[in-house]
Coordinates of C-alpha atoms in Angstrom, one line a residue:
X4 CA 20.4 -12.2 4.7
X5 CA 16.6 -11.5 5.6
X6 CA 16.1 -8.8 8.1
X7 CA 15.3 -11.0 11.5
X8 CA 12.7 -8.5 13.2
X9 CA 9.4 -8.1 11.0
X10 CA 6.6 -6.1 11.2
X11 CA 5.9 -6.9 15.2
X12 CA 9.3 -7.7 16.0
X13 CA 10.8 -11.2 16.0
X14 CA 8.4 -13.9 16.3
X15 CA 8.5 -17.7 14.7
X16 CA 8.4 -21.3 15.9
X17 CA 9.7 -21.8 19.5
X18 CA 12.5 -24.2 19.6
X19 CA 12.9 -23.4 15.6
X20 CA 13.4 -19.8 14.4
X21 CA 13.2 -18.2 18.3
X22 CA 15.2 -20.2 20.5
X23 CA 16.4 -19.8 23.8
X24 CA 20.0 -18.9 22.3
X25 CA 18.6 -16.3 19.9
X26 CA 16.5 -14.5 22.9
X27 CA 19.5 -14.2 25.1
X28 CA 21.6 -12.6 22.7
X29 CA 18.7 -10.3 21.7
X30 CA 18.3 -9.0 25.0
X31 CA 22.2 -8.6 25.5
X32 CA 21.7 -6.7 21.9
X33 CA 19.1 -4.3 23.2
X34 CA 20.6 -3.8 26.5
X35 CA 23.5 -2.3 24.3
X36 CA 20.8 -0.3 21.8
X37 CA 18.5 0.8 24.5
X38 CA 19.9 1.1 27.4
X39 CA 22.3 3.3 26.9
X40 CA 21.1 6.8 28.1
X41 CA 20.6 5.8 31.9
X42 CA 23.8 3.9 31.4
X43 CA 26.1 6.9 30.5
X44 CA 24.2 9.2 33.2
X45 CA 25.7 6.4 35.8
X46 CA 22.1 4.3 36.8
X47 CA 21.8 1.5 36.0
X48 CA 18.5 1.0 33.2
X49 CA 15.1 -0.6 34.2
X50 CA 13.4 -3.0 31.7
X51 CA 9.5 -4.2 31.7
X52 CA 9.5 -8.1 31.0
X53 CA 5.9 -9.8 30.1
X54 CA 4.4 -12.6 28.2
X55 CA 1.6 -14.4 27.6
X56 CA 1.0 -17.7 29.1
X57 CA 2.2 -19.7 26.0
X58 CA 4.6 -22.6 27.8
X59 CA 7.6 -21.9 25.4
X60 CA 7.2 -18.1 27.3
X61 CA 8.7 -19.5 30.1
X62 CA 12.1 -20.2 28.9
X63 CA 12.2 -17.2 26.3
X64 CA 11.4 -15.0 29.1
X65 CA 14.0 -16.6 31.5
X66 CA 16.6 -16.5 28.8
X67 CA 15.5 -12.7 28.1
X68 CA 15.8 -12.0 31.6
X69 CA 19.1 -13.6 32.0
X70 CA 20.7 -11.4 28.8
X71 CA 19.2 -8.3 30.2
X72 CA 20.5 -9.0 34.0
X73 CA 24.0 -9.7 33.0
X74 CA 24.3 -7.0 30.9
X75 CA 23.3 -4.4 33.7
X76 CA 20.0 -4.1 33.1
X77 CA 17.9 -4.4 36.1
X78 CA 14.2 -6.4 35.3
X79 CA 10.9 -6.4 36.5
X80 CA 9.5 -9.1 35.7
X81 CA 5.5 -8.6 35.2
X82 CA 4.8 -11.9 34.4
X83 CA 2.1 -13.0 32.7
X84 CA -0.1 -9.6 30.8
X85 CA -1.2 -8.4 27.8
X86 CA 0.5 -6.5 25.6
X87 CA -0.6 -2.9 25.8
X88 CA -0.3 -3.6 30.0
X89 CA 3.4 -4.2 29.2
X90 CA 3.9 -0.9 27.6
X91 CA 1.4 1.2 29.4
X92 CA 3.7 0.2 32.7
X93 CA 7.1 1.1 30.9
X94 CA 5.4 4.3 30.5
X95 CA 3.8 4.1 34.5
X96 CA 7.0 2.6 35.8
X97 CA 10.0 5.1 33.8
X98 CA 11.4 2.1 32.8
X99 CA 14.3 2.7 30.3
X100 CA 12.4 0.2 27.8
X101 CA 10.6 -3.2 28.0
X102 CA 10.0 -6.5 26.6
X103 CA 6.8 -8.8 25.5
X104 CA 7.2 -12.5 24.7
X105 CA 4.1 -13.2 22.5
X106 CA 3.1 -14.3 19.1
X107 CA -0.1 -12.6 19.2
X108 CA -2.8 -14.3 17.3
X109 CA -0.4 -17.0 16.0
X110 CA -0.9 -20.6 17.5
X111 CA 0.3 -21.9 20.7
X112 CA 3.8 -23.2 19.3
X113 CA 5.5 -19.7 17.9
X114 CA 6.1 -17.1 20.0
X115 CA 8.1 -13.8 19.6
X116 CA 10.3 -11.1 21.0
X117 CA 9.0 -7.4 20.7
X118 CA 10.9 -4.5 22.2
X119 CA 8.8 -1.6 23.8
X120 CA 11.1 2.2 24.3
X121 CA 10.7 4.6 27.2
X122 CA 7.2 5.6 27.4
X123 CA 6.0 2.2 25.6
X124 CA 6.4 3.4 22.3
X125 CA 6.8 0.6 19.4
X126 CA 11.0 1.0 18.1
X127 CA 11.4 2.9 14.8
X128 CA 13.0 0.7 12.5
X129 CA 16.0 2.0 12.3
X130 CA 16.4 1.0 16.4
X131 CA 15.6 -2.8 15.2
X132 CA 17.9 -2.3 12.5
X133 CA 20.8 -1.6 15.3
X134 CA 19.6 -3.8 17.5
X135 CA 20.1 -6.7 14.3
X136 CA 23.2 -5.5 14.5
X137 CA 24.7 -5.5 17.8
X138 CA 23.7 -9.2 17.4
X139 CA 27.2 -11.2 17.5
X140 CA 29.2 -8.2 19.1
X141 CA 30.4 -8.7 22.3
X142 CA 27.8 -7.6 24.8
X143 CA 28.1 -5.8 28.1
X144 CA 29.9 -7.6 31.0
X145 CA 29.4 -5.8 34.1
X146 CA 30.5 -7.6 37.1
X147 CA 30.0 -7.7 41.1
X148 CA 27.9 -5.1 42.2
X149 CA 27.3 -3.6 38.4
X150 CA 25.2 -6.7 37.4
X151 CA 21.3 -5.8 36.7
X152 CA 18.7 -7.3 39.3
X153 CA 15.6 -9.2 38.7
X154 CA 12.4 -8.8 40.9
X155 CA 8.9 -9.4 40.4
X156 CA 6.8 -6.8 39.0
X157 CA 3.7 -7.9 41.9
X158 CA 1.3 -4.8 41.3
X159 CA 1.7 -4.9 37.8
X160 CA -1.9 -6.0 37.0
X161 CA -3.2 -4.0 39.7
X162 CA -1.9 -1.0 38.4
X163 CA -3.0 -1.6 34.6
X164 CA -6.7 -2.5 36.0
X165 CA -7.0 0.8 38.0
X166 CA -5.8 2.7 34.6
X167 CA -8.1 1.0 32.8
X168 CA -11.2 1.9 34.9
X169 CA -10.0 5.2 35.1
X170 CA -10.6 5.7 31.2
X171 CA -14.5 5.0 31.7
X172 CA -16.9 7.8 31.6
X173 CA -19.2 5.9 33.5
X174 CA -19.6 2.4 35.3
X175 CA -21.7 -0.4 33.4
X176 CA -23.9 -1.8 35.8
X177 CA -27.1 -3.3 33.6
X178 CA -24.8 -4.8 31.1
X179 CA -24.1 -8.4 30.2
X180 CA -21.2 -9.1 28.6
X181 CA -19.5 -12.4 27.4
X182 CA -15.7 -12.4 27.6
X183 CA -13.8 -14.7 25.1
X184 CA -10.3 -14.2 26.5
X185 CA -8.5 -17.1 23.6
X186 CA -7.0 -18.5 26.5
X187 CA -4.4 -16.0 26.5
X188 CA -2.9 -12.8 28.6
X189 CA -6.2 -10.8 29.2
X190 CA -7.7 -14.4 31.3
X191 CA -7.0 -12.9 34.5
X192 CA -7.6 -9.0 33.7
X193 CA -10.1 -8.7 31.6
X194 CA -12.9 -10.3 33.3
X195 CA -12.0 -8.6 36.6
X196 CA -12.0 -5.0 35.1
X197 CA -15.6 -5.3 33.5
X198 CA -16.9 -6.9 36.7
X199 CA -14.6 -3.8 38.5
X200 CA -16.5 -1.9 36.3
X201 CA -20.0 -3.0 37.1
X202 CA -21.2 -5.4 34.3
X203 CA -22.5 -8.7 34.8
X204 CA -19.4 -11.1 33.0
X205 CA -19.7 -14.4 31.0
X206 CA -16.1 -15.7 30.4
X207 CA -15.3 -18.2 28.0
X208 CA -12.0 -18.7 27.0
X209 CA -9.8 -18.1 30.1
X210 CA -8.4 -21.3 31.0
X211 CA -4.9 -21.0 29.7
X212 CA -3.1 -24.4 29.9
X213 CA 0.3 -22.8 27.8
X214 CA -1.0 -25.1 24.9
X215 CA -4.5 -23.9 24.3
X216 CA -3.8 -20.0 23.3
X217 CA -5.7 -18.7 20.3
X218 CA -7.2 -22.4 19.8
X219 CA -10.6 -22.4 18.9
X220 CA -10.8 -19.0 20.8
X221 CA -10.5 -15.4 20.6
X222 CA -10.9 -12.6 17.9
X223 CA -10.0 -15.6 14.8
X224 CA -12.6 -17.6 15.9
X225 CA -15.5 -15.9 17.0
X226 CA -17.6 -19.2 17.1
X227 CA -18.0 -19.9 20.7
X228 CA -18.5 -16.2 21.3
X229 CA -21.7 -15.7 19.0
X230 CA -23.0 -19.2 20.5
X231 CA -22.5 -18.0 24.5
X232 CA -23.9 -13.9 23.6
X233 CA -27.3 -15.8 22.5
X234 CA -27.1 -18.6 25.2
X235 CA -26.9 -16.7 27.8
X236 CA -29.5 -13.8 26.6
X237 CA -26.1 -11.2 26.9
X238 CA -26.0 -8.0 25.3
X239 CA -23.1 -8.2 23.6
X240 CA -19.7 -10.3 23.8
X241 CA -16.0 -9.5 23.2
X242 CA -12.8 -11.2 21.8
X243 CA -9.7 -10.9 22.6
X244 CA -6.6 -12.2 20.7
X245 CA -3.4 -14.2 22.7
X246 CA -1.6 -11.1 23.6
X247 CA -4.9 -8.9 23.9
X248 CA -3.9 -5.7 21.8
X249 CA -6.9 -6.3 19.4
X250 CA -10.7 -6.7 19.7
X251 CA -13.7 -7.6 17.7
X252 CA -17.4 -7.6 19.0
X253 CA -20.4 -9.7 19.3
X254 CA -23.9 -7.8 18.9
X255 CA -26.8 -9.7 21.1
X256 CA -28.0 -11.7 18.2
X257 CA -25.2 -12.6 17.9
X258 CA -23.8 -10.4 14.6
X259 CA -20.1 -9.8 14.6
X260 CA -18.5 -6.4 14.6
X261 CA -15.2 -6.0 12.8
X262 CA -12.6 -3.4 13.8
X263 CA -14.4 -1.0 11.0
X264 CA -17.5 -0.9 12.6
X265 CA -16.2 -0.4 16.4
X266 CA -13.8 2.6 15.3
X267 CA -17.2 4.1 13.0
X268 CA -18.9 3.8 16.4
X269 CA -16.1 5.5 18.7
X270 CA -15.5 8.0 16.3
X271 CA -18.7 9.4 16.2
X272 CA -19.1 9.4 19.7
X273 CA -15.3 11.2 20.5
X274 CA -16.4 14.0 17.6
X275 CA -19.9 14.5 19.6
X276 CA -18.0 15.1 22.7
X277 CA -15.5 17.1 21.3
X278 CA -12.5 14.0 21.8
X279 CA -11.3 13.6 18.3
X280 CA -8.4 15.8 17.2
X281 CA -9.2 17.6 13.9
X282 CA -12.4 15.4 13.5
X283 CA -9.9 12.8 12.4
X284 CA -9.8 8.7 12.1
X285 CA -6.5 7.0 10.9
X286 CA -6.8 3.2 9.2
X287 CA -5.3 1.6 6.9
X288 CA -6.4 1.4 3.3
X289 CA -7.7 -2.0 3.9
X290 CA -10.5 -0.9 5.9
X291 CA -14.0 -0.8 4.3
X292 CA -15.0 1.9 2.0
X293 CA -18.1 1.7 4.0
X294 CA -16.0 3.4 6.8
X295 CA -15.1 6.3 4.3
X296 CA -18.1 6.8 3.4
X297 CA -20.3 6.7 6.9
X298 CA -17.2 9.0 8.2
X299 CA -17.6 11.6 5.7
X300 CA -21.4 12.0 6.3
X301 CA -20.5 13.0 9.9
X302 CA -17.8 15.1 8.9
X303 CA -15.2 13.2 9.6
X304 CA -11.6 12.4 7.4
X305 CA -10.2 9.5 7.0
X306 CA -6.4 9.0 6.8
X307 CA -5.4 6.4 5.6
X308 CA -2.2 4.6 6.0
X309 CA -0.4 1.5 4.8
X310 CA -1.5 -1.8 6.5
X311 CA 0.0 -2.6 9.5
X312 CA -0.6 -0.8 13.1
X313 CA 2.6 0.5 13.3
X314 CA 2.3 2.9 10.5
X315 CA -1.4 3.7 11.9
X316 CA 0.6 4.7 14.8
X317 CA 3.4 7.1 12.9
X318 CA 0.7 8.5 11.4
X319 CA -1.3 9.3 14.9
X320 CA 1.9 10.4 16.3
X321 CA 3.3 12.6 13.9
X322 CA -0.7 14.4 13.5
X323 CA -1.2 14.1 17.0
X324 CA -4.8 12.3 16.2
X325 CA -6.5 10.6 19.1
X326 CA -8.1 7.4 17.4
X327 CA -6.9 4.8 14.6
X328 CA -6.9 1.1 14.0
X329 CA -7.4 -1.6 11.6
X330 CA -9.7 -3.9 10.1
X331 CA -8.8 -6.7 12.5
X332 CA -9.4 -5.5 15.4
X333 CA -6.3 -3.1 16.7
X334 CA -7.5 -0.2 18.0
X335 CA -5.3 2.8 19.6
X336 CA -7.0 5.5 21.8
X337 CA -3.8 7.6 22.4
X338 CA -5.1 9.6 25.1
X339 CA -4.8 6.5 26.9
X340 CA -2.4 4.1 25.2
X341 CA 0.2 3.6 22.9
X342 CA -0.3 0.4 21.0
X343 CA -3.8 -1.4 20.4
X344 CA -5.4 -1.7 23.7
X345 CA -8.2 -5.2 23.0
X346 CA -9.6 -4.5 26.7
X347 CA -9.6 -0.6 26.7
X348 CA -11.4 -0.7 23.4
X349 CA -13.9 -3.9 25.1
X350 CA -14.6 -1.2 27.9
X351 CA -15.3 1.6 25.5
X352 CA -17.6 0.5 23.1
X353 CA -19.1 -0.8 26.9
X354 CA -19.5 2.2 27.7
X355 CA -21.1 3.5 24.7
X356 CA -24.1 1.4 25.2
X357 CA -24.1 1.9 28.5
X358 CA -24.2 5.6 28.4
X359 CA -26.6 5.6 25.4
X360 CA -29.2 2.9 26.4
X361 CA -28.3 1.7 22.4
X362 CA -28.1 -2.0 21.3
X363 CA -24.3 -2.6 19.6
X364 CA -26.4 -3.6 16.7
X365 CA -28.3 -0.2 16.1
X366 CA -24.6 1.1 17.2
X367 CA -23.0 -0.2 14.5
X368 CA -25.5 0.7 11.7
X369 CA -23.3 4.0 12.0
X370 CA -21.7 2.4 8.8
X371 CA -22.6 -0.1 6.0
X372 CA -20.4 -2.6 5.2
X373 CA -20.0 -3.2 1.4
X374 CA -19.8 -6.5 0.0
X375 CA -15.9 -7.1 -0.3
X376 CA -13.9 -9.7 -1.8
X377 CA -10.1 -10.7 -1.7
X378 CA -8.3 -13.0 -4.2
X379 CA -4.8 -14.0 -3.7
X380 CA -3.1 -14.4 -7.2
X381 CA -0.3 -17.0 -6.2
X382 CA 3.2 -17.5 -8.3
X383 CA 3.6 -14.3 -9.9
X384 CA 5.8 -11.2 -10.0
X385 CA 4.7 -8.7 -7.2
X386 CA 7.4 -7.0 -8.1
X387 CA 5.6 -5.8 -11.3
X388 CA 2.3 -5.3 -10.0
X389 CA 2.2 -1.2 -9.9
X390 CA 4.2 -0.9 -13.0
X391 CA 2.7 -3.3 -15.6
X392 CA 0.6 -0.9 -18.6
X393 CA -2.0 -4.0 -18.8
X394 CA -2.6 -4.8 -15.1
X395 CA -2.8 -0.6 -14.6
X396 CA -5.4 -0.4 -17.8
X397 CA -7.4 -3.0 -16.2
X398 CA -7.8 -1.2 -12.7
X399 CA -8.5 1.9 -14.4
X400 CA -11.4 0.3 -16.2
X401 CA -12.6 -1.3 -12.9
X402 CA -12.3 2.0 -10.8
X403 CA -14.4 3.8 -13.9
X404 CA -17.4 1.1 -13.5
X405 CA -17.3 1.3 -9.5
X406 CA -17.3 5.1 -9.7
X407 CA -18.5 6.0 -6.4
X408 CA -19.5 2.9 -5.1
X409 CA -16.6 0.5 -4.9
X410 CA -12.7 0.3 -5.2
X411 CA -10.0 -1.7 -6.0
X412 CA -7.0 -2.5 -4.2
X413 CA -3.8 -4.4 -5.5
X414 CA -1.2 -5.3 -2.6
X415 CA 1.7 -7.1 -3.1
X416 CA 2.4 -9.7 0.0
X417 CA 5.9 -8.6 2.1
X418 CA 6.0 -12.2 2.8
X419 CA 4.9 -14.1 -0.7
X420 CA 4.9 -14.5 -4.5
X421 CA 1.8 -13.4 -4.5
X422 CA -0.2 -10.0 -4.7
X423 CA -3.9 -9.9 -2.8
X424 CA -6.2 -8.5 -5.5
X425 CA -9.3 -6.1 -3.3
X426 CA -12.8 -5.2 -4.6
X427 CA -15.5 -3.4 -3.2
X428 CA -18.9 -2.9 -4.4
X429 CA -22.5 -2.1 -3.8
X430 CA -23.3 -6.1 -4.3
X431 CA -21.2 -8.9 -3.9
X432 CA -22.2 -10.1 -7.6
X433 CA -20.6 -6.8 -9.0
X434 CA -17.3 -7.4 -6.4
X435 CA -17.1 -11.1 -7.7
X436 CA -17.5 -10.3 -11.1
X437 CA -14.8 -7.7 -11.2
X438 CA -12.7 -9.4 -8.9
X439 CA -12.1 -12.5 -10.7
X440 CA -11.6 -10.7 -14.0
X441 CA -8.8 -8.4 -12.2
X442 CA -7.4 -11.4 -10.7
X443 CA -7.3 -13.4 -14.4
X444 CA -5.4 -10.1 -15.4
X445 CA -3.1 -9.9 -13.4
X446 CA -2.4 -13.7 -13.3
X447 CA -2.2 -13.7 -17.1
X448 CA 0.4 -10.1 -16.9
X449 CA 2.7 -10.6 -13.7
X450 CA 3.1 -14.5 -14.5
X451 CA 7.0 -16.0 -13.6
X452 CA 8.2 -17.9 -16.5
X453 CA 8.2 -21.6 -15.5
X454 CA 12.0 -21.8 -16.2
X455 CA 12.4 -19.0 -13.2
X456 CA 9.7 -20.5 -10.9
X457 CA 11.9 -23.6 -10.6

């Protein structure tokens, strides 16, 4: 049987995969898994419950609510926030653990389950793994007086905004910023906080109807934004994503700036003021060797890590590093948070032109992009990819050409019969060219015999 939680916890079509039965029995599941410590010291355990405004997040959190309840758990419901709010206020509140409802960037009909523990720390996955589990056991029946308590979390947003302001350095008066909010969690917080914070705010994207998340909006679309930065003359724009734990940036013409470019930028300023532990920047290795490269001229390592922000996170924990992200936009300052943080990192690269009277597009010159191409080679053996002598030769003789100024990446999918084929070069001629060959190999090498593809 496939394992049920996946890289972000559970998350699939509402009604379909995740349905009201399946979230109930999760939540009596973790109950069990996590809140067991304050249990056996005689307390009852506190949980964190938030969503985004998605309209299937209404009944998953009411079922989640009802598991954790009758199982002893007592819940504070924060209703509608992003993400990194829910676990920065697990961590606030001393809650025992917490819950977000959300599918992220995904479209308005999936949602998903992810458990936060104490402190608002992503689970391990061996703590999924139990929670999977404890999934059919019988779950905890207290009864009478024993039974948890739901109440409504009503400073919850308050209390993220004023943590949020209180990373700044500075305030941002003489900024204009657009806001693209995807219709999703940060539509109430985000524009408040910038405006808190002094800047003059544009919002687009903040009219969430529960249908109209990530539609058209937000960090995967960045349309709208690049139209409204040059519209309205603003100096630079920001996109959020449903559940608001990533961001990507608009510069005032209207450029956009990937989650490479916003990390180059903070990193350099937390090494000039003496912020980033061991002068070091954790991504993973799908981030552009342009990164590398404008990194080590400012003597600055970068670790890389698989791709996913939950091993850029083991890796920040277990070094005790202060910044890290990824490509699309996640970025985790751990002196302040514990997962991606889409409106902490809006404020900070804020407050980098702010405080150095810079344009985000002479900011983000800190690195050169190279020319980078992806080809996914469908209906073939990923299984084979790092082993076959022919597909290996033929990487070998790339890397040699590149030298210095390129790579090559082969990843097989987690998900599909398919491996993502990677190359980097100094033009995009040179990356196509190499590319497509690479791809033909391994097409040719790692194909399934017709016979087993039926």
């Amino acid at each position: 049987m496939a394992r049920l939680f996946g890289t972000d916890g559970v998350r699939g079509l509402a009604n379909g995969l995740l349905t009201a039965e399946l979230a109930l029995q999760l939540a009596q599941a973790a109950a069990v898994v996590l809140g067991h410590e304050r249990a056996a010291n005689g307390t009852r355990p506190r949980a964190v419950v938030a969503r985004d405004p998605r309209a299937s997040g209404e009944f998953i959190a009411a079922a989640v609510e009802a598991g954790l309840s009758s199982s002893g758990i007592d819940v504070y419901d924060a209703g509608v926030l992003p993400t990194p709010a829910a676990a920065y206020l697990i961590a606030d509140l001393d809650a025992d653990f917490g819950v977000m409802i959300s599918a992220s960037h995904n479209p308005a009909p999936d949602n998903g389950i992810k458990f936060f523990a104490r402190g608002g720390q992503k689970l391990p996955d061996e703590v999924e793994d139990a929670i999977e589990a404890q999934l059919g056991k019988e779950p905890s029946r207290p009864v009478a007086g024993d039974v948890g308590r739901i109440q409504r979390f009503s400073d919850a947003e308050d209390r993220y905004i004023v943590h949020l302001l209180g990373t700044l350095p500075h305030r941002l008066e003489g900024l204009k910023v657009v806001l693209d909010c995807a219709h999703g969690a940060a539509s109430g917080c985000s524009p408040q906080v910038f405006a808190s914070a002094g800047a003059e705010v544009v919002v687009i994207g903040a009219e969430p109807d529960g249908l109209n998340i990530n539609d058209g909006v937000g960090s995967t679309h960045l349309g709208q934004l690049k139209e409204a930065v040059v519209k309205h003359g603003a100096d630079f724009g920001i996109a959020h994503d449903g559940d608001a734990d990533r961001c990507l940036a608009v510069d005032h013409e209207g450029n956009e700036v990937d989650g490479d470019q916003i990390m180059a930028i903070l990193a350099l300023a937390l090494k000039k003021s003496g912020k980033l532990k061991d002068d070091v920047l954790v991504a993973t290795v799908m981030s552009n060797l342009g990164l590398k490269i404008a990194l080590r001229d400012a003597g600055i390592t970068l670790r890389e890590t698989a791709v996913g922000d939950r091993y850029v996170l083991e890796a920040m924990r277990d070094g005790g590093f202060s910044l890290g992200g990824e490509q699309s936009g996640h970025v985790i300052f751990s002196d302040y948070a514990t997962t991606g943080d889409g409106v902490l990192t809006g404020l900070q690269i804020a407050a980098q032109v702010a405080g150095t009277g810079r344009t985000l597009k002479d900011l983000a010159r800190a690195m050169t992009k190279l020319p980078q191409l992806m080809i996914n080679v469908k209906g073939v053996d990923k299984s084979r990819a790092a082993t076959d002598e022919g597909v290996a030769a033929a990487v070998a003789a790339a890397e040699l050409e590149l030298g210095d100024t390129g790579r090559v990446l082969l990843r097989p999918s987690g998900t599909e019969a398919l491996v993502r084929v990677m190359v980097e070069a100094a033009d995009m001629e040179t990356a196509t060219r190499i590319c497509t060959e690479l791809a033909g190999v391994v097409e040719d090498r790692l194909a399934i015999p017709h016979e087993l593809a039926l």
